[in-house]
């Protein structure tokens, strides 16, 4: 398992796609700056943001799956914007195919994360509030309970 979200394959691939989209959209017409360019850049970057958020909450399955699903939705939105970019002839079919293929791969990786959230949890369980984990503390607590119980029985 990755030791931080930047080491997740899904994050690396999504980040690469977002940077490719940033580079290609620099050549889009100026009239698209505040519409298609902003939308496709935002959605492609949001995939990475959602992966990072999901990873931080990976021990909470519902939250992890929800944020990973949000990442998948943003990835789909990115693909829609790529379709518009192709239809408006801002990118070639070859470039569209390259970027869309990367988005499909990111989607597969996100699907795996959604289907197998247990593989992304920490290996050690989280401490519960007030829970002590050292054996010394545990044995002291047990001794205190024994002493308390013996005093009550006398």
XYZ file of N, CA and C in Angstrom, residues 80-136:
171
model
N -15.987 14.372 -20.772
C -17.008 15.129 -21.517
C -16.383 16.386 -22.119
N -15.574 17.090 -21.325
C -14.908 18.297 -21.827
C -13.917 17.964 -22.941
N -13.296 16.808 -22.848
C -12.416 16.378 -23.950
C -13.234 16.157 -25.219
N -14.421 15.591 -25.076
C -15.303 15.400 -26.239
C -15.647 16.741 -26.893
N -15.964 17.745 -26.074
C -16.243 19.071 -26.618
C -15.007 19.662 -27.288
N -13.857 19.439 -26.678
C -12.608 19.953 -27.263
C -12.358 19.357 -28.641
N -12.671 18.092 -28.797
C -12.528 17.438 -30.101
C -13.571 17.972 -31.085
N -14.816 18.043 -30.662
C -15.895 18.506 -31.548
C -15.710 19.948 -31.998
N -15.122 20.761 -31.141
C -14.858 22.167 -31.502
C -13.547 22.310 -32.285
N -12.906 21.202 -32.511
C -11.648 21.141 -33.271
C -10.506 21.901 -32.597
N -10.505 21.876 -31.256
C -9.401 22.481 -30.505
C -8.263 21.492 -30.325
N -8.587 20.195 -30.424
C -7.568 19.149 -30.359
C -7.806 18.158 -31.492
N -6.758 17.495 -31.883
C -6.855 16.483 -32.947
C -7.456 15.202 -32.368
N -7.885 14.335 -33.268
C -8.406 13.042 -32.828
C -7.323 12.261 -32.093
N -6.101 12.352 -32.574
C -4.992 11.628 -31.938
C -4.777 12.110 -30.507
N -4.796 13.434 -30.307
C -4.624 13.989 -28.961
C -5.812 13.613 -28.080
N -7.025 13.699 -28.633
C -8.210 13.299 -27.884
C -8.086 11.848 -27.439
N -7.688 10.974 -28.365
C -7.560 9.546 -28.071
C -6.525 9.304 -26.962
N -5.418 10.008 -27.038
C -4.368 9.873 -26.024
C -4.883 10.288 -24.642
N -5.522 11.463 -24.571
C -6.009 11.974 -23.292
C -7.181 11.155 -22.765
N -8.090 10.770 -23.661
C -9.238 9.980 -23.230
C -8.794 8.605 -22.731
N -7.798 8.025 -23.386
C -7.278 6.724 -22.935
C -6.697 6.828 -21.530
N -6.014 7.929 -21.263
C -5.479 8.142 -19.911
C -6.613 8.288 -18.905
N -7.661 8.992 -19.295
C -8.811 9.170 -18.402
C -9.518 7.838 -18.141
N -9.606 6.996 -19.154
C -10.206 5.671 -18.984
C -9.382 4.862 -17.978
N -8.063 4.938 -18.101
C -7.194 4.219 -17.160
C -7.373 4.734 -15.729
N -7.452 6.045 -15.567
C -7.698 6.622 -14.242
C -9.033 6.109 -13.714
N -10.042 6.069 -14.560
C -11.354 5.562 -14.157
C -11.302 4.120 -13.687
N -10.520 3.288 -14.367
C -10.369 1.888 -13.947
C -9.726 1.803 -12.559
N -8.693 2.608 -12.353
C -8.008 2.615 -11.055
C -8.936 3.091 -9.944
N -9.723 4.113 -10.235
C -10.689 4.605 -9.247
C -11.759 3.548 -8.958
N -12.190 2.852 -10.002
C -13.157 1.767 -9.827
C -12.622 0.691 -8.897
N -11.348 0.376 -9.036
C -10.719 -0.613 -8.153
C -10.726 -0.115 -6.709
N -10.422 1.159 -6.528
C -10.416 1.730 -5.177
C -11.817 1.673 -4.555
N -12.828 1.931 -5.360
C -14.209 1.913 -4.881
C -14.635 0.487 -4.522
N -14.241 -0.465 -5.355
C -14.637 -1.860 -5.138
C -13.851 -2.537 -4.017
N -12.648 -2.048 -3.726
C -11.778 -2.692 -2.726
C -11.230 -1.687 -1.713
N -12.097 -0.995 -0.998
C -11.602 0.020 -0.061
C -10.734 -0.566 1.050
N -10.969 -1.847 1.390
C -10.198 -2.489 2.450
C -8.700 -2.565 2.126
N -8.353 -2.556 0.868
C -6.941 -2.632 0.470
C -6.193 -1.315 0.674
N -6.935 -0.270 0.987
C -6.322 1.049 1.149
C -6.300 1.512 2.601
N -6.866 0.703 3.498
C -6.865 1.048 4.926
C -5.467 0.906 5.500
N -5.264 1.590 6.616
C -4.010 1.412 7.349
C -3.957 -0.021 7.845
N -2.764 -0.535 7.987
C -2.604 -1.912 8.461
C -2.893 -2.031 9.955
N -2.608 -0.976 10.698
C -2.865 -1.003 12.135
C -4.185 -0.295 12.403
N -4.953 -0.798 13.338
C -6.220 -0.136 13.639
C -5.974 1.207 14.325
N -6.878 2.130 14.114
C -6.795 3.426 14.781
C -7.092 3.249 16.264
N -6.427 4.046 17.082
C -6.744 4.029 18.509
C -8.102 4.702 18.695
N -8.886 4.155 19.584
C -10.153 4.778 19.930
C -9.875 5.831 20.984
N -10.735 6.792 21.038
C -10.579 7.876 21.996
C -10.442 7.307 23.403
N -9.370 7.669 24.090
C -9.144 7.213 25.450
C -8.514 5.839 25.554
N -8.312 5.157 24.439
C -7.749 3.810 24.465
C -6.241 3.882 24.606
N -5.700 3.036 25.466
C -4.255 2.958 25.635
C -3.768 1.713 24.939
N -2.594 1.814 24.352
C -2.143 0.688 23.547
C -0.941 -0.052 24.117
N -0.188 0.566 25.013
C 1.005 -0.135 25.489
C 0.608 -1.226 26.474
N 1.353 -2.315 26.474
C 1.032 -3.432 27.364
C 1.263 -3.030 28.820
N 2.230 -2.171 29.070
C 2.489 -1.706 30.433
C 1.284 -0.938 30.969
